[in-house]
PDB file of C-alpha atoms in Angstrom:
ATOM      1  CA  UNK A   1       9.880  23.847 -27.399  1.00  0.00           C
ATOM      2  CA  UNK A   2       6.200  23.672 -26.516  1.00  0.00           C
ATOM      3  CA  UNK A   3       5.039  24.191 -22.947  1.00  0.00           C
ATOM      4  CA  UNK A   4       3.952  21.166 -20.995  1.00  0.00           C
ATOM      5  CA  UNK A   5       0.297  20.422 -21.234  1.00  0.00           C
ATOM      6  CA  UNK A   6      -1.174  21.394 -17.822  1.00  0.00           C
ATOM      7  CA  UNK A   7      -3.747  18.628 -18.133  1.00  0.00           C
ATOM      8  CA  UNK A   8      -1.049  15.955 -18.225  1.00  0.00           C
ATOM      9  CA  UNK A   9      -0.835  14.323 -14.775  1.00  0.00           C
ATOM     10  CA  UNK A  10       2.425  14.664 -12.973  1.00  0.00           C
ATOM     11  CA  UNK A  11       4.431  11.492 -12.420  1.00  0.00           C
ATOM     12  CA  UNK A  12       3.927  10.019  -8.972  1.00  0.00           C
ATOM     13  CA  UNK A  13       6.848   9.555  -6.661  1.00  0.00           C
ATOM     14  CA  UNK A  14       8.360   6.058  -6.632  1.00  0.00           C
ATOM     15  CA  UNK A  15       6.953   5.198  -3.183  1.00  0.00           C
ATOM     16  CA  UNK A  16       3.571   6.825  -3.594  1.00  0.00           C
ATOM     17  CA  UNK A  17       0.890   4.860  -1.726  1.00  0.00           C
ATOM     18  CA  UNK A  18       3.301   2.538   0.147  1.00  0.00           C
ATOM     19  CA  UNK A  19       2.810   1.850   3.863  1.00  0.00           C
ATOM     20  CA  UNK A  20       4.790   4.192   6.123  1.00  0.00           C
ATOM     21  CA  UNK A  21       7.332   2.203   8.147  1.00  0.00           C
ATOM     22  CA  UNK A  22       9.181   2.992  11.332  1.00  0.00           C
ATOM     23  CA  UNK A  23      12.260   3.849   9.226  1.00  0.00           C
ATOM     24  CA  UNK A  24      10.191   6.301   7.104  1.00  0.00           C
ATOM     25  CA  UNK A  25       9.112   8.197  10.221  1.00  0.00           C
ATOM     26  CA  UNK A  26      12.649   8.232  11.606  1.00  0.00           C
ATOM     27  CA  UNK A  27      13.914   9.726   8.338  1.00  0.00           C
ATOM     28  CA  UNK A  28      11.098  12.290   8.381  1.00  0.00           C
ATOM     29  CA  UNK A  29      11.980  13.401  11.919  1.00  0.00           C
ATOM     30  CA  UNK A  30      15.674  13.388  11.116  1.00  0.00           C
ATOM     31  CA  UNK A  31      14.880  15.728   8.276  1.00  0.00           C
ATOM     32  CA  UNK A  32      12.850  17.989  10.494  1.00  0.00           C
ATOM     33  CA  UNK A  33      15.603  18.149  13.117  1.00  0.00           C
ATOM     34  CA  UNK A  34      18.166  19.066  10.488  1.00  0.00           C
ATOM     35  CA  UNK A  35      16.167  21.987   9.120  1.00  0.00           C
ATOM     36  CA  UNK A  36      14.700  20.440   5.933  1.00  0.00           C
ATOM     37  CA  UNK A  37      11.442  21.670   4.542  1.00  0.00           C
ATOM     38  CA  UNK A  38       8.419  19.353   3.992  1.00  0.00           C
ATOM     39  CA  UNK A  39       9.134  19.347   0.254  1.00  0.00           C
ATOM     40  CA  UNK A  40      12.817  18.412   0.777  1.00  0.00           C
ATOM     41  CA  UNK A  41      11.783  15.600   3.067  1.00  0.00           C
ATOM     42  CA  UNK A  42       9.201  14.350   0.526  1.00  0.00           C
ATOM     43  CA  UNK A  43      11.919  14.303  -2.151  1.00  0.00           C
ATOM     44  CA  UNK A  44      14.229  12.242   0.078  1.00  0.00           C
ATOM     45  CA  UNK A  45      11.535   9.800   1.021  1.00  0.00           C
ATOM     46  CA  UNK A  46      10.228   9.525  -2.579  1.00  0.00           C
ATOM     47  CA  UNK A  47       6.761  10.583  -1.371  1.00  0.00           C
ATOM     48  CA  UNK A  48       4.411  13.424  -2.199  1.00  0.00           C
ATOM     49  CA  UNK A  49       4.502  16.577  -0.140  1.00  0.00           C
ATOM     50  CA  UNK A  50       0.870  16.005   0.693  1.00  0.00           C
ATOM     51  CA  UNK A  51       1.718  12.634   2.252  1.00  0.00           C
ATOM     52  CA  UNK A  52       4.542  14.201   4.327  1.00  0.00           C
ATOM     53  CA  UNK A  53       2.207  16.992   5.481  1.00  0.00           C
ATOM     54  CA  UNK A  54      -0.338  14.458   6.567  1.00  0.00           C
ATOM     55  CA  UNK A  55       2.173  12.476   8.572  1.00  0.00           C
ATOM     56  CA  UNK A  56       3.560  15.587  10.243  1.00  0.00           C
ATOM     57  CA  UNK A  57       0.073  16.340  11.456  1.00  0.00           C
ATOM     58  CA  UNK A  58      -0.178  12.885  13.041  1.00  0.00           C
ATOM     59  CA  UNK A  59       3.134  13.315  14.952  1.00  0.00           C
ATOM     60  CA  UNK A  60       1.894  16.328  16.893  1.00  0.00           C
ATOM     61  CA  UNK A  61      -0.355  15.698  19.900  1.00  0.00           C
ATOM     62  CA  UNK A  62      -3.950  16.954  19.712  1.00  0.00           C
ATOM     63  CA  UNK A  63      -3.618  19.136  22.767  1.00  0.00           C
ATOM     64  CA  UNK A  64      -0.710  21.181  21.385  1.00  0.00           C
ATOM     65  CA  UNK A  65      -1.815  24.771  20.767  1.00  0.00           C
ATOM     66  CA  UNK A  66      -0.309  25.714  17.449  1.00  0.00           C
ATOM     67  CA  UNK A  67      -1.647  26.745  14.080  1.00  0.00           C
ATOM     68  CA  UNK A  68      -2.845  23.973  11.899  1.00  0.00           C
ATOM     69  CA  UNK A  69      -0.220  24.497   9.221  1.00  0.00           C
ATOM     70  CA  UNK A  70       2.656  22.373   8.034  1.00  0.00           C
ATOM     71  CA  UNK A  71       5.189  25.027   8.891  1.00  0.00           C
ATOM     72  CA  UNK A  72       3.904  25.330  12.418  1.00  0.00           C
ATOM     73  CA  UNK A  73       4.011  21.648  12.914  1.00  0.00           C
ATOM     74  CA  UNK A  74       7.553  21.410  11.535  1.00  0.00           C
ATOM     75  CA  UNK A  75       8.764  24.193  13.884  1.00  0.00           C
ATOM     76  CA  UNK A  76       7.017  22.567  16.896  1.00  0.00           C
ATOM     77  CA  UNK A  77       8.502  19.192  16.148  1.00  0.00           C
ATOM     78  CA  UNK A  78      11.993  20.662  15.552  1.00  0.00           C
ATOM     79  CA  UNK A  79      11.874  22.423  18.902  1.00  0.00           C
ATOM     80  CA  UNK A  80      10.481  19.365  20.672  1.00  0.00           C
ATOM     81  CA  UNK A  81      13.187  17.094  19.269  1.00  0.00           C
ATOM     82  CA  UNK A  82      15.824  19.609  20.316  1.00  0.00           C
ATOM     83  CA  UNK A  83      14.522  19.878  23.898  1.00  0.00           C
ATOM     84  CA  UNK A  84      13.623  16.225  24.234  1.00  0.00           C
ATOM     85  CA  UNK A  85      15.499  13.842  21.930  1.00  0.00           C
ATOM     86  CA  UNK A  86      13.595  10.924  23.435  1.00  0.00           C
ATOM     87  CA  UNK A  87      10.213  12.361  22.337  1.00  0.00           C
ATOM     88  CA  UNK A  88       7.817   9.357  22.140  1.00  0.00           C
ATOM     89  CA  UNK A  89       6.482  10.094  18.664  1.00  0.00           C
ATOM     90  CA  UNK A  90       5.435   6.458  18.255  1.00  0.00           C
ATOM     91  CA  UNK A  91       2.965   6.686  21.123  1.00  0.00           C
ATOM     92  CA  UNK A  92       1.597   9.953  19.717  1.00  0.00           C
ATOM     93  CA  UNK A  93       1.262   8.391  16.277  1.00  0.00           C
ATOM     94  CA  UNK A  94      -0.594   5.319  17.440  1.00  0.00           C
ATOM     95  CA  UNK A  95      -2.861   7.258  19.793  1.00  0.00           C
ATOM     96  CA  UNK A  96      -4.158   9.137  16.704  1.00  0.00           C
ATOM     97  CA  UNK A  97      -4.431   6.219  14.335  1.00  0.00           C
ATOM     98  CA  UNK A  98      -7.179   3.724  13.644  1.00  0.00           C
ATOM     99  CA  UNK A  99      -6.026   0.209  14.373  1.00  0.00           C
ATOM    100  CA  UNK A 100      -5.723  -0.545  10.630  1.00  0.00           C
ATOM    101  CA  UNK A 101      -3.352   2.455  10.190  1.00  0.00           C
ATOM    102  CA  UNK A 102      -1.170   1.977  13.253  1.00  0.00           C
ATOM    103  CA  UNK A 103       2.600   2.028  13.136  1.00  0.00           C
ATOM    104  CA  UNK A 104       4.123  -1.428  13.227  1.00  0.00           C
ATOM    105  CA  UNK A 105       7.278  -1.626  15.282  1.00  0.00           C
ATOM    106  CA  UNK A 106      10.285  -3.772  14.511  1.00  0.00           C
ATOM    107  CA  UNK A 107       9.366  -6.574  16.916  1.00  0.00           C
ATOM    108  CA  UNK A 108       5.776  -6.732  15.676  1.00  0.00           C
ATOM    109  CA  UNK A 109       7.049  -6.863  12.077  1.00  0.00           C
ATOM    110  CA  UNK A 110       9.299  -9.814  12.996  1.00  0.00           C
ATOM    111  CA  UNK A 111       6.457 -11.688  14.762  1.00  0.00           C
ATOM    112  CA  UNK A 112       4.167 -11.107  11.797  1.00  0.00           C
ATOM    113  CA  UNK A 113       6.794 -12.318   9.291  1.00  0.00           C
ATOM    114  CA  UNK A 114       7.457 -15.436  11.361  1.00  0.00           C
ATOM    115  CA  UNK A 115       3.754 -16.094  11.697  1.00  0.00           C
ATOM    116  CA  UNK A 116       3.213 -15.788   7.967  1.00  0.00           C
ATOM    117  CA  UNK A 117       6.151 -18.107   7.206  1.00  0.00           C
ATOM    118  CA  UNK A 118       4.959 -20.683   9.768  1.00  0.00           C
ATOM    119  CA  UNK A 119       1.291 -20.389   8.754  1.00  0.00           C
ATOM    120  CA  UNK A 120       0.298 -19.397  12.362  1.00  0.00           C
ATOM    121  CA  UNK A 121      -3.467 -19.125  12.678  1.00  0.00           C
ATOM    122  CA  UNK A 122      -4.736 -15.592  12.413  1.00  0.00           C
ATOM    123  CA  UNK A 123      -6.515 -15.635  15.833  1.00  0.00           C
ATOM    124  CA  UNK A 124      -3.216 -16.755  17.400  1.00  0.00           C
ATOM    125  CA  UNK A 125      -1.431 -13.840  15.746  1.00  0.00           C
ATOM    126  CA  UNK A 126      -4.048 -11.518  17.200  1.00  0.00           C
ATOM    127  CA  UNK A 127      -3.261 -12.877  20.677  1.00  0.00           C
ATOM    128  CA  UNK A 128       0.499 -12.545  20.254  1.00  0.00           C
ATOM    129  CA  UNK A 129       0.510  -9.114  18.707  1.00  0.00           C
ATOM    130  CA  UNK A 130      -2.577  -7.649  20.401  1.00  0.00           C
ATOM    131  CA  UNK A 131      -3.591  -6.245  17.014  1.00  0.00           C
ATOM    132  CA  UNK A 132      -6.917  -6.830  15.259  1.00  0.00           C
ATOM    133  CA  UNK A 133      -7.443  -9.292  12.455  1.00  0.00           C
ATOM    134  CA  UNK A 134      -8.333  -6.556   9.928  1.00  0.00           C
ATOM    135  CA  UNK A 135      -5.156  -4.634  10.773  1.00  0.00           C
ATOM    136  CA  UNK A 136      -2.993  -7.750  10.362  1.00  0.00           C
ATOM    137  CA  UNK A 137      -4.617  -8.532   7.006  1.00  0.00           C
ATOM    138  CA  UNK A 138      -4.132  -5.002   5.732  1.00  0.00           C
ATOM    139  CA  UNK A 139      -0.450  -5.037   6.745  1.00  0.00           C
ATOM    140  CA  UNK A 140       0.204  -8.410   5.149  1.00  0.00           C
ATOM    141  CA  UNK A 141      -1.236  -7.159   1.897  1.00  0.00           C
ATOM    142  CA  UNK A 142       0.660  -3.846   2.195  1.00  0.00           C
ATOM    143  CA  UNK A 143       3.921  -5.735   2.664  1.00  0.00           C
ATOM    144  CA  UNK A 144       3.277  -7.754  -0.482  1.00  0.00           C
ATOM    145  CA  UNK A 145       3.132 -11.079   1.404  1.00  0.00           C
ATOM    146  CA  UNK A 146      -0.446 -11.590   0.265  1.00  0.00           C
ATOM    147  CA  UNK A 147      -2.293 -10.448  -2.883  1.00  0.00           C
ATOM    148  CA  UNK A 148      -5.661 -10.059  -1.134  1.00  0.00           C
ATOM    149  CA  UNK A 149      -7.727 -11.041   1.882  1.00  0.00           C
ATOM    150  CA  UNK A 150      -8.580 -14.445   0.374  1.00  0.00           C
ATOM    151  CA  UNK A 151      -4.926 -15.415   0.227  1.00  0.00           C
ATOM    152  CA  UNK A 152      -4.503 -14.462   3.867  1.00  0.00           C
ATOM    153  CA  UNK A 153      -7.560 -16.522   5.030  1.00  0.00           C
ATOM    154  CA  UNK A 154      -6.527 -19.481   2.857  1.00  0.00           C
ATOM    155  CA  UNK A 155      -3.105 -19.494   4.554  1.00  0.00           C
ATOM    156  CA  UNK A 156      -3.912 -18.390   8.149  1.00  0.00           C
ATOM    157  CA  UNK A 157      -7.599 -18.882   8.556  1.00  0.00           C
ATOM    158  CA  UNK A 158      -9.788 -16.369  10.436  1.00  0.00           C
ATOM    159  CA  UNK A 159     -12.174 -16.138  13.350  1.00  0.00           C
ATOM    160  CA  UNK A 160     -15.436 -17.895  12.362  1.00  0.00           C
ATOM    161  CA  UNK A 161     -18.211 -15.274  11.856  1.00  0.00           C
ATOM    162  CA  UNK A 162     -15.687 -12.416  12.016  1.00  0.00           C
ATOM    163  CA  UNK A 163     -15.375  -9.482   9.669  1.00  0.00           C
ATOM    164  CA  UNK A 164     -12.274 -10.882   7.942  1.00  0.00           C
ATOM    165  CA  UNK A 165     -13.969 -14.237   7.161  1.00  0.00           C
ATOM    166  CA  UNK A 166     -17.006 -12.355   5.880  1.00  0.00           C
ATOM    167  CA  UNK A 167     -14.965 -10.049   3.593  1.00  0.00           C
ATOM    168  CA  UNK A 168     -13.007 -12.998   2.192  1.00  0.00           C
ATOM    169  CA  UNK A 169     -16.271 -14.832   1.468  1.00  0.00           C
ATOM    170  CA  UNK A 170     -17.668 -11.760  -0.231  1.00  0.00           C
ATOM    171  CA  UNK A 171     -14.538 -11.312  -2.375  1.00  0.00           C
ATOM    172  CA  UNK A 172     -14.599 -14.983  -3.448  1.00  0.00           C
ATOM    173  CA  UNK A 173     -18.224 -14.528  -4.561  1.00  0.00           C
ATOM    174  CA  UNK A 174     -17.219 -11.455  -6.590  1.00  0.00           C
ATOM    175  CA  UNK A 175     -14.283 -13.247  -8.162  1.00  0.00           C
ATOM    176  CA  UNK A 176     -16.517 -16.162  -9.148  1.00  0.00           C
ATOM    177  CA  UNK A 177     -18.722 -13.768 -11.192  1.00  0.00           C
ATOM    178  CA  UNK A 178     -15.867 -11.655 -12.546  1.00  0.00           C
ATOM    179  CA  UNK A 179     -14.870 -11.350 -16.180  1.00  0.00           C
ATOM    180  CA  UNK A 180     -11.243 -10.550 -16.989  1.00  0.00           C
ATOM    181  CA  UNK A 181     -10.723  -8.345 -20.008  1.00  0.00           C
ATOM    182  CA  UNK A 182      -7.381  -8.819 -21.699  1.00  0.00           C
ATOM    183  CA  UNK A 183      -6.180  -6.060 -24.060  1.00  0.00           C
ATOM    184  CA  UNK A 184      -2.862  -6.467 -25.971  1.00  0.00           C
ATOM    185  CA  UNK A 185      -1.792  -3.226 -27.687  1.00  0.00           C
ATOM    186  CA  UNK A 186      -0.144  -3.535 -31.113  1.00  0.00           C
ATOM    187  CA  UNK A 187       0.025  -1.465 -34.322  1.00  0.00           C
ATOM    188  CA  UNK A 188      -3.441  -1.137 -35.793  1.00  0.00           C
ATOM    189  CA  UNK A 189      -6.293  -2.772 -33.894  1.00  0.00           C
ATOM    190  CA  UNK A 190      -5.540  -4.107 -30.380  1.00  0.00           C
ATOM    191  CA  UNK A 191      -6.254  -7.788 -29.528  1.00  0.00           C
ATOM    192  CA  UNK A 192      -9.006  -8.183 -26.891  1.00  0.00           C
ATOM    193  CA  UNK A 193     -10.481 -11.285 -25.203  1.00  0.00           C
ATOM    194  CA  UNK A 194     -12.632 -12.189 -22.226  1.00  0.00           C
ATOM    195  CA  UNK A 195     -11.726 -14.786 -19.574  1.00  0.00           C
ATOM    196  CA  UNK A 196     -13.243 -16.221 -16.370  1.00  0.00           C
ATOM    197  CA  UNK A 197     -10.073 -15.995 -14.331  1.00  0.00           C
ATOM    198  CA  UNK A 198      -6.834 -14.033 -14.198  1.00  0.00           C
ATOM    199  CA  UNK A 199      -4.889 -17.227 -14.728  1.00  0.00           C
ATOM    200  CA  UNK A 200      -6.738 -17.908 -17.987  1.00  0.00           C
ATOM    201  CA  UNK A 201      -6.173 -14.371 -19.145  1.00  0.00           C
ATOM    202  CA  UNK A 202      -2.444 -14.550 -18.444  1.00  0.00           C
ATOM    203  CA  UNK A 203      -2.237 -17.912 -20.209  1.00  0.00           C
ATOM    204  CA  UNK A 204      -3.968 -16.370 -23.231  1.00  0.00           C
ATOM    205  CA  UNK A 205      -1.493 -13.492 -23.206  1.00  0.00           C
ATOM    206  CA  UNK A 206       1.471 -15.871 -23.215  1.00  0.00           C
ATOM    207  CA  UNK A 207       0.015 -17.769 -26.096  1.00  0.00           C
ATOM    208  CA  UNK A 208      -0.779 -14.631 -28.164  1.00  0.00           C
ATOM    209  CA  UNK A 209       2.584 -13.025 -27.422  1.00  0.00           C
ATOM    210  CA  UNK A 210       4.397 -16.162 -28.564  1.00  0.00           C
ATOM    211  CA  UNK A 211       2.830 -15.768 -31.986  1.00  0.00           C
ATOM    212  CA  UNK A 212       3.472 -12.071 -32.447  1.00  0.00           C
ATOM    213  CA  UNK A 213       6.403 -10.960 -34.603  1.00  0.00           C
ATOM    214  CA  UNK A 214       9.275  -9.193 -32.881  1.00  0.00           C
ATOM    215  CA  UNK A 215       8.299  -5.932 -34.618  1.00  0.00           C
ATOM    216  CA  UNK A 216       4.898  -5.860 -32.928  1.00  0.00           C
ATOM    217  CA  UNK A 217       4.558  -4.208 -29.501  1.00  0.00           C
ATOM    218  CA  UNK A 218       3.175  -6.207 -26.621  1.00  0.00           C
ATOM    219  CA  UNK A 219       2.099  -3.986 -23.746  1.00  0.00           C
ATOM    220  CA  UNK A 220      -1.054  -5.382 -22.188  1.00  0.00           C
ATOM    221  CA  UNK A 221      -3.776  -4.464 -19.701  1.00  0.00           C
ATOM    222  CA  UNK A 222      -5.841  -6.858 -17.681  1.00  0.00           C
ATOM    223  CA  UNK A 223      -8.944  -5.542 -16.014  1.00  0.00           C
ATOM    224  CA  UNK A 224     -11.447  -7.266 -13.764  1.00  0.00           C
ATOM    225  CA  UNK A 225     -15.125  -6.380 -14.388  1.00  0.00           C
ATOM    226  CA  UNK A 226     -18.347  -7.247 -12.682  1.00  0.00           C
ATOM    227  CA  UNK A 227     -21.831  -7.066 -14.335  1.00  0.00           C
ATOM    228  CA  UNK A 228     -20.432  -4.811 -17.062  1.00  0.00           C
ATOM    229  CA  UNK A 229     -18.817  -2.327 -14.615  1.00  0.00           C
ATOM    230  CA  UNK A 230     -15.165  -1.867 -13.755  1.00  0.00           C
ATOM    231  CA  UNK A 231     -14.397  -3.657 -10.462  1.00  0.00           C
ATOM    232  CA  UNK A 232     -11.456  -1.412  -9.749  1.00  0.00           C
ATOM    233  CA  UNK A 233      -8.574  -3.809 -10.315  1.00  0.00           C
ATOM    234  CA  UNK A 234      -6.189  -3.723 -13.238  1.00  0.00           C
ATOM    235  CA  UNK A 235      -2.729  -5.031 -14.068  1.00  0.00           C
ATOM    236  CA  UNK A 236      -0.339  -3.801 -16.693  1.00  0.00           C
ATOM    237  CA  UNK A 237       2.849  -5.237 -18.101  1.00  0.00           C
ATOM    238  CA  UNK A 238       5.327  -3.247 -20.243  1.00  0.00           C
ATOM    239  CA  UNK A 239       6.484  -4.431 -23.632  1.00  0.00           C
ATOM    240  CA  UNK A 240       8.644  -7.545 -23.509  1.00  0.00           C
ATOM    241  CA  UNK A 241      10.736  -9.316 -26.121  1.00  0.00           C
ATOM    242  CA  UNK A 242      10.150 -12.653 -24.519  1.00  0.00           C
TER     243      UNK A 242
END
């Protein structure tokens, strides 16, 4: 058996890149209190060890005099949780976070979900939650409730002249100029086509896939490009028999 090619990238954990929730932090601290290592905690949370290390650093106050190592932070947190089970780790976490990366608590999540379902105006959500418009938008996208900032503004509006409205306007201008490149992989030469919207590209994929034989593979890639350069968004779909 040949050795694994070291240049081959390792598979990412299932929850790589997902927003950290209150439950995630509670599981992390439970693991610390029960003597688990950072790697063991990462495995349980389906995260990378680097992500766990970064969150451990955020859970220790700045004024604590310990070595800046993961092991030292784990040991400090373990002792702190033993001596003071009511350790207010949430306050520590939010005191160190930018507003966009704050921890959302259960009540805040409920208010946000209700506001989204009821199409509550974004400025009103800011008043109720005492959280900035950019942070609310980022969290809505992270939760999968909205695909991008344009969808949030279309549904909830935004403060006139504010940063969220400006970013949505900029993204709309980009999308208007974008070209979507559709690539359908199959034996031999792949099928490629250009489209002015994602919807048109997906419609073209369905039409082409319907005319492929069952023996031909149908994985596809859709990439958005601007002025001949990659705009940083792509979508992939595995092979399908439908």
